[in-house]
């Protein structure tokens, strides 16, 4: 009806009452039809819900089954995908590893850059009570008027770490000795490249130590890294110059020192403008560097004009050098230069060491040639002892023996004047004075601290007890004394050393027999021990042409550490084959002193070469991958092929009663063969050859 009204667009007022009634009636009928249709639709919906309610159970079961199946399928798919992913990841990792490995093999390695760590204190705990640790690289000196001792260390140096406790021990000793006047002890980390210490000194070896007094006079330590030596050095610097007040003081000092440096200086107030006393103190500080050999020199000052005149010091500020025999060596007049005086000090100190006793100082002098130079000069008498101190009883005894040995009427200390045989008819324990003046008197005396030079002491077997060793010009041990070391026994050792100095083999003596009643004519027969089976050779031509088995050790000199470590096992092998000396020889060739042919110019030392007597030119070189010890060398020698090596193996396996029985059987067979040869002269060629074989075998066994 609304549509009709819309279409006709007629107003309601134009209709008649009858028409309005018909319209209302149609609207009521139409609304009743709509309500009935809505009721029918609601009833239909309820019927549908009932029908769906009746079919609800079978429909839910299918959905659950499908969901479970779908979930299992997805789970299997996920597991399969995970497996594929893991396999792919592993394959990728392997490919990356192989790629990096190939790149690492083909490309040069680069240095690993480590980030710089923060500086840390080097001294800890109780050490810092006596030592100020400047681990930031700064150098601080004493704030008062005491001496300053500075240790320049590297926290990564093993020698610095080892010396840390020794440095603290030195500070504690001087604190106990001097109290409040003790030196100031400081330590500076001199390894950091950005620090002031590294920029100023640029050290290559650690640690280093220096001392400086309040007048800015400095001294750099050059002695062994031991608290005893450092303490002695600082005490000498505390009292660097002595004052001579009488001639008796001069005599006392000359008995204990080999060289005296004396300055004539008058103490005046106010001080003089000429700084001779100050320069003299600087000279003492510079020369006294902790080397034990500098203790033989003492610095003195004379203020009395009469005493100065006795020393030929006629003008003030003059300086003289005097020997222990109170002989004037040289004079430096007023205006002397420190460098010239220092040169004379070094020169005359070395001459005094040749005539007296020299200390071996290798503790700070890396790659030092001090001992090698002594060996090149001639024979050396070395005294190994602990607690070595300049001026103690052992040093005084050894120094007196050296002075007595050098006392000759001609006062010629280095030449050989005559070939007259020595007078050994006297008791060997008596004085050496004047006895050896006609002999080869190039023997030098050296004292070695076995605690500091423990490696060298262990090489000679002197690491546990005192020992005196005599070594000839060929660097071979001729005699040695252990434990009971007296002046008489050393005198006997020197005499026996001169008697056996020309022997080609080393003769060792476990003790020196001091005969006080009668000495045999041949004093060498009085020696106890046996010859060594290793000899030093100057030419390899004879060894290569020898008809024996030659085991040759090519070494790089006494200061080549690897060669020195190979000497002891080489001697043990030679001693092992001492019963077979008719078949095998052991020799040592010093490459540093011997010119070798081109085929023996080895790239690496030491090297052991074995030559065969079966064929000239046939040789074997000891493998580099084998450790050099006596068992390996002996096994390598015995496993070489050849007839002569077979005999050597038999000699090595048959010893003692076995060899005696074989020798007896060969003698019986030889005797029977000789008897048959006497009866049957016509067919004697084969028997004579066999007889020669028995003779050679008997010589080999005997």
XYZ file of C-alpha atoms in Angstrom:
702
model
C 0.000 0.000 0.000
C 2.853 2.277 0.659
C 4.141 1.500 -2.789
C 0.768 2.359 -4.273
C 0.685 5.593 -2.371
C 4.134 6.313 -3.628
C 3.247 5.533 -7.181
C -0.129 7.444 -7.231
C 1.098 10.236 -4.970
C -2.430 10.944 -3.971
C -3.212 12.545 -0.640
C -5.244 10.746 1.951
C -7.795 13.503 2.200
C -9.003 12.822 -1.354
C -10.337 9.297 -0.492
C -13.840 8.514 0.592
C -14.682 6.948 3.945
C -15.593 3.678 2.275
C -12.214 3.606 0.551
C -10.449 4.375 3.803
C -12.174 1.453 5.501
C -11.208 -0.891 2.671
C -7.613 0.242 2.967
C -7.538 -0.360 6.732
C -9.066 -3.749 6.219
C -6.375 -4.665 3.662
C -3.641 -3.516 6.014
C -4.951 -5.658 8.858
C -5.199 -8.695 6.610
C -1.741 -8.101 5.292
C -0.256 -7.784 8.811
C -2.010 -10.969 9.877
C -0.482 -12.793 6.924
C 2.980 -11.547 7.806
C 2.639 -12.664 11.436
C 1.426 -16.118 10.348
C 4.352 -16.451 7.939
C 6.789 -15.490 10.698
C 5.311 -18.129 12.990
C 5.644 -20.728 10.263
C 9.298 -19.779 9.677
C 10.080 -20.022 13.381
C 8.447 -23.427 13.535
C 10.503 -24.491 10.539
C 13.703 -23.338 12.225
C 12.896 -25.305 15.327
C 12.283 -28.403 13.231
C 15.672 -27.902 11.507
C 17.418 -27.603 14.843
C 15.837 -30.814 16.002
C 16.946 -32.566 12.825
C 20.500 -31.212 13.215
C 20.479 -32.238 16.876
C 19.655 -35.765 15.834
C 22.654 -35.833 13.354
C 25.197 -34.055 15.683
C 27.123 -37.069 16.976
C 28.301 -38.667 13.666
C 29.283 -35.276 12.248
C 31.614 -34.481 15.301
C 33.424 -37.844 15.075
C 34.425 -37.228 11.456
C 35.741 -33.789 12.267
C 37.881 -35.079 15.174
C 39.294 -37.890 13.059
C 40.136 -35.444 10.302
C 41.759 -33.061 12.790
C 43.855 -35.862 14.320
C 44.920 -37.069 10.899
C 45.739 -33.529 9.863
C 47.790 -33.019 13.059
C 49.743 -36.267 12.546
C 50.436 -35.306 8.972
C 51.675 -31.881 9.996
C 53.834 -33.439 12.753
C 55.412 -35.880 10.322
C 55.989 -33.049 7.896
C 57.663 -30.969 10.637
C 59.902 -33.872 11.675
C 60.859 -34.497 8.077
C 61.601 -30.827 7.574
C 63.726 -30.733 10.771
C 65.803 -33.698 9.604
C 66.378 -32.119 6.235
C 67.319 -28.844 7.941
C 69.822 -30.567 10.249
C 71.442 -32.453 7.378
C 71.688 -29.270 5.348
C 73.185 -27.383 8.314
C 75.791 -30.108 8.918
C 76.715 -30.199 5.252
C 77.059 -26.421 5.206
C 79.242 -26.475 8.337
C 81.500 -29.126 6.797
C 81.817 -27.106 3.625
C 82.692 -23.971 5.594
C 85.280 -25.891 7.655
C 86.909 -27.346 4.545
C 86.920 -23.949 2.904
C 88.545 -22.291 5.924
C 91.080 -25.110 6.164
C 92.067 -24.703 2.536
C 92.313 -20.951 2.971
C 94.420 -21.411 6.099
C 96.816 -23.742 4.286
C 97.156 -21.504 1.276
C 97.313 -18.126 3.010
C 100.108 -16.976 5.346
C 99.254 -16.763 8.998
C 98.806 -13.343 10.495
C 99.977 -12.354 13.929
C 97.362 -12.455 16.592
C 96.646 -8.999 17.956
C 96.009 -9.103 21.657
C 94.466 -6.133 23.319
C 96.668 -4.348 25.774
C 95.923 -5.171 29.371
C 96.083 -2.802 32.257
C 99.363 -2.508 34.154
C 99.468 -4.464 37.397
C 101.793 -4.291 40.412
C 104.841 -6.527 40.129
C 105.662 -6.595 43.853
C 102.944 -7.726 46.240
C 102.291 -7.952 49.952
C 105.269 -7.584 52.231
C 107.537 -6.618 49.319
C 105.866 -3.226 49.006
C 106.925 -2.248 52.517
C 110.530 -1.849 51.336
C 110.155 -1.495 47.554
C 108.138 1.146 45.735
C 106.685 -0.449 42.610
C 106.153 2.067 39.789
C 104.323 -0.289 37.474
C 103.063 2.605 35.335
C 106.548 3.137 33.856
C 107.632 6.236 35.766
C 111.039 6.481 37.424
C 111.086 7.918 40.921
C 114.186 8.574 43.012
C 114.747 9.053 46.694
C 113.205 12.128 48.255
C 115.901 12.439 50.919
C 119.701 12.347 50.732
C 120.076 8.566 50.551
C 121.141 6.430 47.614
C 118.491 5.380 45.084
C 118.477 1.833 43.718
C 116.173 1.281 40.732
C 115.219 -2.063 39.209
C 114.001 -1.938 35.603
C 111.928 -5.048 35.027
C 109.524 -6.650 32.599
C 106.486 -8.389 34.114
C 106.763 -11.040 31.380
C 110.474 -11.821 31.881
C 111.202 -15.053 33.731
C 114.515 -13.641 34.969
C 112.685 -10.634 36.389
C 110.236 -12.896 38.185
C 113.052 -15.021 39.568
C 115.044 -11.972 40.729
C 112.024 -10.413 42.454
C 112.624 -12.289 45.729
C 116.392 -11.694 45.551
C 115.790 -7.960 45.180
C 113.550 -7.924 48.234
C 116.174 -9.884 50.197
C 118.764 -7.246 49.281
C 116.489 -4.425 50.457
C 115.814 -6.218 53.729
C 119.530 -6.795 54.395
C 120.494 -3.183 53.782
C 117.563 -1.948 55.847
C 118.767 -4.086 58.725
C 122.374 -2.948 58.243
C 121.926 0.810 57.714
C 118.566 1.502 59.328
C 117.162 4.888 58.350
C 120.210 5.561 56.164
C 119.455 2.540 53.986
C 119.136 3.164 50.229
C 115.793 3.798 48.612
C 114.652 0.766 46.607
C 112.367 1.311 43.652
C 111.160 -0.782 40.741
C 109.866 0.395 37.359
C 107.990 -1.480 34.672
C 110.174 -0.757 31.642
C 108.360 -3.042 29.183
C 105.447 -0.825 28.136
C 106.397 0.929 24.895
C 104.442 4.047 25.798
C 106.118 4.481 29.181
C 108.835 6.984 29.980
C 111.271 4.243 30.993
C 110.999 2.395 27.670
C 111.394 5.575 25.635
C 114.484 6.568 27.591
C 116.390 3.269 27.855
C 114.854 0.889 25.247
C 116.100 -2.213 27.045
C 116.476 -5.525 25.215
C 117.195 -7.756 28.213
C 115.577 -7.712 31.626
C 116.095 -7.023 34.450
C 118.529 -4.118 34.685
C 119.605 -2.332 37.831
C 121.249 1.007 38.533
C 122.173 3.055 41.578
C 122.518 6.806 42.028
C 123.598 8.838 45.022
C 122.454 12.271 46.088
C 125.191 13.901 43.965
C 123.716 12.282 40.807
C 126.624 9.834 40.453
C 125.346 6.657 38.823
C 126.455 3.058 38.496
C 124.929 0.286 36.365
C 125.029 -3.223 37.822
C 126.901 -5.832 35.785
C 127.217 -8.720 38.206
C 125.370 -11.955 38.922
C 121.675 -11.745 39.770
C 122.098 -12.835 43.359
C 121.315 -10.947 46.550
C 124.784 -11.591 48.000
C 126.533 -9.947 45.050
C 124.030 -7.083 44.839
C 124.421 -6.366 48.557
C 128.210 -6.360 48.220
C 127.976 -3.979 45.253
C 125.774 -1.500 47.125
C 128.008 -1.619 50.190
C 131.009 -0.803 48.010
C 129.129 2.146 46.530
C 128.185 3.353 50.001
C 131.916 3.441 50.814
C 133.420 3.931 47.376
C 136.501 5.912 48.474
C 138.770 5.149 51.455
C 141.009 7.635 53.204
C 144.638 6.650 53.783
C 145.996 8.031 57.014
C 149.241 6.059 57.399
C 151.601 3.723 55.578
C 150.195 0.821 57.577
C 146.786 1.385 55.995
C 148.433 1.195 52.589
C 150.187 -2.085 53.462
C 146.971 -3.641 54.760
C 145.037 -2.728 51.634
C 147.799 -4.014 49.344
C 147.570 -7.470 50.937
C 143.901 -7.799 50.037
C 143.706 -5.900 46.726
C 145.622 -6.169 43.472
C 145.337 -2.567 42.292
C 145.225 0.699 44.257
C 144.060 4.011 42.772
C 145.206 6.923 44.960
C 144.341 10.640 44.677
C 146.151 13.445 46.489
C 143.552 15.957 47.623
C 143.621 18.511 50.435
C 140.304 19.095 52.133
C 139.706 22.808 52.426
C 136.879 25.061 53.532
C 135.236 26.403 51.444
C 135.525 23.705 48.741
C 137.869 24.303 45.852
C 136.703 25.131 42.392
C 138.643 22.237 40.862
C 136.378 19.159 41.066
C 139.048 16.458 41.268
C 137.463 14.780 44.296
C 134.040 14.785 42.653
C 135.448 13.336 39.434
C 137.317 10.727 41.441
C 134.069 9.636 43.113
C 132.329 9.486 39.733
C 135.153 7.321 38.444
C 134.727 4.942 41.374
C 130.970 4.743 40.805
C 131.434 4.079 37.115
C 134.101 1.409 37.585
C 132.479 -0.482 40.482
C 129.684 -2.120 38.483
C 129.132 -5.251 40.560
C 131.511 -7.457 38.587
C 133.428 -9.557 41.161
C 136.648 -8.753 39.299
C 136.277 -5.049 40.086
C 136.680 -5.825 43.781
C 140.397 -6.230 43.203
C 140.628 -2.441 42.693
C 140.242 -0.014 45.572
C 139.977 3.784 45.413
C 141.825 5.795 48.059
C 142.427 9.451 48.835
C 145.460 10.947 50.602
C 145.271 14.242 52.445
C 148.647 14.171 54.227
C 151.498 15.713 52.244
C 154.215 13.465 53.743
C 152.339 10.254 52.919
C 151.614 11.642 49.467
C 155.326 12.283 48.929
C 156.077 8.618 49.735
C 153.648 7.669 46.961
C 155.352 10.131 44.556
C 152.366 12.461 44.698
C 154.085 15.837 44.738
C 151.255 18.011 43.475
C 147.697 18.235 44.627
C 145.056 16.608 42.401
C 147.598 14.105 41.023
C 146.551 10.463 40.740
C 148.643 7.257 40.743
C 147.994 3.553 40.165
C 149.906 1.205 42.481
C 150.151 -2.605 42.322
C 149.812 -4.991 45.247
C 153.628 -5.106 45.427
C 153.497 -1.311 46.016
C 155.051 -0.596 42.633
C 154.108 2.550 40.772
C 152.333 1.643 37.526
C 151.347 5.026 36.083
C 150.700 8.640 37.074
C 147.969 11.045 35.960
C 148.674 14.660 36.734
C 146.351 17.530 37.561
C 143.713 17.917 34.895
C 143.420 14.194 34.242
C 140.492 12.889 32.198
C 138.175 10.220 33.553
C 138.161 8.209 30.295
C 141.959 7.895 30.252
C 142.102 6.821 33.875
C 139.345 4.271 33.278
C 141.291 2.746 30.367
C 144.372 2.356 32.561
C 142.252 0.800 35.301
C 140.901 -1.829 32.912
C 144.344 -2.506 31.464
C 146.208 -2.985 34.739
C 143.300 -4.872 36.280
C 143.472 -7.451 33.490
C 147.219 -7.792 33.972
C 146.679 -8.278 37.694
C 144.064 -10.939 36.973
C 146.558 -12.871 34.830
C 149.076 -12.860 37.681
C 146.604 -13.547 40.462
C 143.050 -14.939 40.507
C 140.218 -14.052 38.155
C 136.527 -14.474 38.923
C 134.236 -15.952 36.299
C 131.315 -13.592 35.790
C 128.735 -14.874 33.324
C 125.642 -14.092 35.377
C 124.911 -10.854 33.516
C 127.207 -11.125 30.505
C 125.123 -13.120 28.060
C 127.235 -14.753 25.343
C 130.394 -13.870 27.267
C 133.729 -15.128 25.947
C 135.599 -14.777 29.231
C 136.158 -18.500 29.798
C 136.862 -19.199 26.122
C 139.561 -16.519 26.115
C 141.178 -18.100 29.165
C 141.254 -21.481 27.416
C 142.822 -19.924 24.325
C 145.560 -18.302 26.396
C 146.729 -21.592 27.907
C 146.072 -23.924 30.804
C 143.517 -23.008 33.462
C 143.202 -24.064 37.089
C 139.527 -23.636 38.057
C 138.353 -23.598 41.663
C 134.606 -24.306 42.007
C 133.173 -23.293 45.368
C 130.028 -21.891 46.942
C 129.711 -18.696 48.973
C 132.492 -17.138 46.955
C 133.570 -13.825 48.393
C 136.462 -11.541 47.631
C 138.876 -11.697 50.525
C 137.549 -14.805 52.298
C 139.779 -17.692 53.408
C 139.396 -19.731 50.204
C 140.216 -16.766 48.018
C 143.238 -15.789 50.112
C 144.627 -19.338 49.931
C 144.147 -19.539 46.165
C 145.585 -16.037 45.672
C 148.688 -16.879 47.690
C 149.223 -20.031 45.613
C 148.913 -17.993 42.410
C 151.376 -15.363 43.628
C 153.764 -18.068 44.784
C 153.475 -19.811 41.430
C 154.272 -16.572 39.606
C 157.247 -15.604 41.772
C 160.355 -15.958 39.619
C 163.687 -14.137 39.710
C 163.263 -12.985 36.103
C 159.781 -11.571 36.759
C 158.716 -12.941 33.364
C 155.181 -14.164 33.617
C 154.247 -15.300 30.126
C 157.255 -16.682 28.242
C 158.928 -20.084 28.189
C 162.579 -19.449 28.869
C 164.026 -22.933 28.857
C 163.168 -26.551 28.181
C 165.021 -27.763 31.257
C 162.963 -30.501 32.952
C 161.287 -29.530 36.197
C 162.724 -30.532 39.515
C 160.075 -32.929 40.804
C 162.351 -34.766 43.197
C 161.109 -32.613 46.041
C 157.964 -33.271 48.014
C 154.983 -32.203 45.874
C 153.248 -30.649 48.857
C 156.024 -28.126 49.447
C 156.039 -24.547 48.277
C 155.878 -23.771 44.566
C 158.090 -20.718 44.897
C 160.870 -20.785 42.331
C 160.223 -24.412 41.371
C 158.359 -23.864 38.096
C 160.201 -20.813 36.800
C 161.910 -22.885 34.115
C 158.685 -24.632 33.057
C 155.768 -23.595 30.914
C 154.261 -21.198 33.425
C 151.210 -20.080 31.424
C 148.810 -21.615 33.951
C 146.118 -19.121 34.962
C 143.940 -19.242 38.062
C 140.174 -18.779 38.087
C 137.531 -19.008 40.813
C 133.933 -19.917 39.913
C 130.857 -19.654 42.096
C 129.170 -23.037 41.601
C 125.871 -21.618 42.873
C 125.756 -18.932 40.182
C 127.360 -20.924 37.355
C 125.532 -24.138 38.239
C 125.353 -25.385 34.636
C 129.119 -25.162 34.213
C 129.680 -26.700 37.647
C 127.363 -29.608 36.831
C 129.296 -30.198 33.618
C 132.476 -30.834 35.617
C 130.710 -32.546 38.519
C 131.280 -29.677 40.953
C 127.656 -28.778 41.637
C 127.503 -30.507 45.042
C 130.951 -30.035 46.543
C 134.050 -27.904 46.098
C 136.348 -28.953 43.298
C 139.645 -27.886 41.717
C 140.038 -28.793 38.034
C 143.180 -28.480 35.908
C 142.582 -28.097 32.161
C 145.393 -28.037 29.606
C 145.655 -25.960 26.445
C 143.711 -28.637 24.521
C 140.743 -28.103 26.846
C 141.221 -31.538 28.379
C 140.978 -32.314 32.078
C 144.330 -33.508 33.388
C 143.682 -33.592 37.139
C 141.034 -32.653 39.654
C 140.503 -32.646 43.423
C 137.223 -33.011 45.272
C 136.088 -32.385 48.848
C 139.372 -32.308 50.812
C 140.956 -29.240 49.215
C 144.064 -27.958 50.955
C 147.034 -25.906 49.912
C 149.269 -28.987 49.820
C 146.887 -30.923 47.583
C 146.625 -27.987 45.150
C 150.434 -27.788 45.000
C 150.566 -31.486 44.124
C 147.864 -31.034 41.519
C 149.811 -28.226 39.818
C 152.968 -30.329 39.685
C 151.153 -33.360 38.289
C 149.319 -31.153 35.799
C 152.610 -29.855 34.399
C 153.914 -33.402 34.140
C 150.859 -34.633 32.183
C 150.127 -31.514 30.169
C 151.489 -33.049 26.956
C 149.425 -36.251 27.131
C 147.117 -36.850 24.174
C 144.355 -38.342 26.345
C 142.493 -37.069 29.373
C 143.678 -38.529 32.665
C 141.308 -38.195 35.586
C 142.334 -38.525 39.210
C 139.792 -39.071 41.955
C 142.247 -37.937 44.603
C 145.705 -36.440 44.841
C 148.122 -38.448 46.974
C 150.403 -36.099 48.875
C 153.515 -38.106 49.613
C 155.458 -36.440 52.393
C 158.310 -38.925 52.724
C 159.375 -40.085 49.290
C 158.280 -39.196 45.793
C 158.873 -41.622 42.903
C 160.925 -40.505 39.948
C 157.986 -40.837 37.590
C 155.413 -38.748 39.365
C 152.845 -39.606 36.693
C 152.801 -43.183 37.977
C 151.496 -41.823 41.274
C 148.287 -40.586 39.652
C 145.093 -42.455 40.393
C 142.637 -43.115 37.540
C 142.637 -44.212 33.918
C 142.854 -42.596 30.528
C 139.822 -41.299 28.721
C 138.749 -43.036 25.515
C 137.787 -39.822 23.731
C 140.405 -37.678 22.058
C 140.328 -34.235 20.464
C 141.643 -34.170 16.906
C 142.700 -31.294 14.679
C 142.479 -33.111 11.347
C 139.788 -35.469 10.091
C 141.911 -36.986 7.319
C 143.467 -39.624 9.566
C 140.094 -40.582 11.011
C 138.514 -41.078 7.599
C 141.403 -43.322 6.484
C 141.537 -45.366 9.688
C 140.969 -49.127 9.572
C 138.897 -49.011 12.751
C 135.339 -47.971 13.463
C 135.456 -44.232 14.099
C 132.680 -42.486 16.000
C 133.249 -38.742 15.560
C 131.397 -35.960 17.374
C 131.452 -32.649 15.507
C 130.751 -29.889 18.030
C 130.400 -26.140 17.763
C 132.755 -25.204 20.583
C 132.635 -25.153 24.343
C 130.036 -22.369 24.430
C 127.653 -24.073 22.009
C 125.024 -25.325 24.460
C 123.740 -28.184 22.303
C 127.282 -29.441 21.708
C 128.186 -29.176 25.383
C 125.162 -31.263 26.350
C 126.274 -33.999 23.922
C 129.760 -34.397 25.414
C 128.686 -36.303 28.532
C 126.682 -39.054 26.731
C 129.485 -39.337 24.171
C 131.975 -40.063 26.958
C 129.591 -42.655 28.402
C 129.410 -44.459 25.059
C 133.196 -44.435 24.784
C 133.445 -45.899 28.259
C 130.862 -48.564 27.294
C 133.064 -49.770 24.408
C 136.338 -49.512 26.322
C 136.828 -53.300 26.096
C 136.669 -53.015 22.300
C 139.250 -50.270 21.854
C 141.048 -52.390 19.234
C 137.967 -52.129 17.018
C 136.484 -48.693 17.674
C 137.776 -45.183 18.362
C 135.905 -42.144 19.675
C 136.986 -38.632 18.695
C 135.747 -35.049 19.064
C 136.272 -32.374 16.424
C 135.776 -28.718 17.357
C 134.350 -27.154 14.200
C 135.066 -23.634 15.474
C 138.812 -24.373 15.454
C 139.156 -27.007 12.720
C 138.793 -26.537 8.983
C 136.584 -29.296 7.600
C 136.305 -30.589 4.020
C 133.239 -29.699 2.001
C 131.536 -33.069 2.551
C 131.675 -32.595 6.341
C 130.299 -29.060 6.380
C 127.181 -29.763 8.431
C 124.323 -27.284 8.621
C 123.422 -28.195 12.195
C 125.583 -29.115 15.177
C 126.293 -31.310 17.049
C 126.606 -34.106 14.532
C 127.775 -37.697 15.092
C 129.425 -39.523 12.185
C 130.284 -43.251 12.131
C 132.834 -44.526 9.623
C 133.341 -48.192 8.769
C 136.640 -50.023 8.463
C 135.211 -52.451 5.887
C 135.138 -49.825 3.147
C 136.750 -46.403 3.060
C 134.123 -43.744 2.440
C 131.259 -45.749 3.937
C 129.707 -43.775 6.787
C 126.474 -43.167 8.662
C 125.168 -39.972 10.257
C 123.311 -40.134 13.540
C 119.653 -39.201 12.824
C 118.535 -35.765 13.970
C 115.196 -37.059 15.244
C 116.967 -39.322 17.778
C 117.735 -37.944 21.211
C 121.474 -37.817 21.894
C 122.012 -40.150 24.844
C 124.436 -43.003 25.403
C 121.871 -45.788 24.913
C 120.692 -44.456 21.553
C 124.232 -43.872 20.308
C 125.381 -47.348 21.401
C 122.359 -48.991 19.765
C 122.916 -47.022 16.563
C 126.566 -48.116 16.417
C 125.788 -51.788 17.052
C 123.088 -51.956 14.373
C 125.388 -50.948 11.477
C 126.026 -53.625 8.832
C 129.463 -55.083 8.149
C 131.891 -57.707 9.392
C 133.670 -55.423 11.797
C 130.361 -54.352 13.323
C 129.492 -58.032 13.743
C 132.712 -58.483 15.703
C 131.822 -55.409 17.732
C 128.394 -56.866 18.516
C 130.015 -60.107 19.630
C 132.494 -58.195 21.790
C 129.632 -56.214 23.303
C 127.548 -59.300 24.084
C 130.428 -61.486 25.311
C 132.086 -59.927 28.338
C 133.489 -61.071 31.641
C 133.644 -64.855 32.006
C 132.328 -65.321 28.461
C 135.281 -63.457 27.013
C 137.758 -65.267 29.232
C 136.335 -68.615 28.150
C 136.478 -67.627 24.484
C 140.035 -66.400 24.887
C 141.024 -69.690 26.515
C 139.370 -71.730 23.758
C 141.065 -69.696 21.029
C 144.439 -70.131 22.680
C 143.904 -73.905 22.831
C 142.826 -74.001 19.179
C 145.805 -71.881 18.201
C 148.177 -74.141 20.101
C 146.758 -77.268 18.423
C 146.912 -75.577 15.020
C 150.509 -74.605 15.615
C 151.375 -78.185 16.532
C 149.707 -79.522 13.371
C 151.507 -76.869 11.380
C 154.820 -78.104 12.799
C 154.087 -81.689 11.775
C 152.689 -80.896 8.318
C 154.905 -78.305 6.713
C 153.960 -79.109 3.095
C 150.278 -78.066 3.341
C 150.739 -75.039 5.595
C 149.070 -72.187 3.627
C 145.565 -72.636 5.010
C 146.858 -73.308 8.507
C 148.982 -70.167 8.458
C 145.987 -68.051 7.374
C 143.936 -69.567 10.170
C 146.775 -68.933 12.606
C 146.800 -65.269 11.635
C 143.036 -65.128 12.205
C 143.468 -66.506 15.733
C 146.205 -63.958 16.405
C 143.965 -61.090 15.304
C 141.046 -62.353 17.384
C 143.217 -62.762 20.459
C 144.544 -59.226 20.058
C 140.984 -57.995 19.655
C 139.768 -59.780 22.794
C 142.752 -58.941 24.973
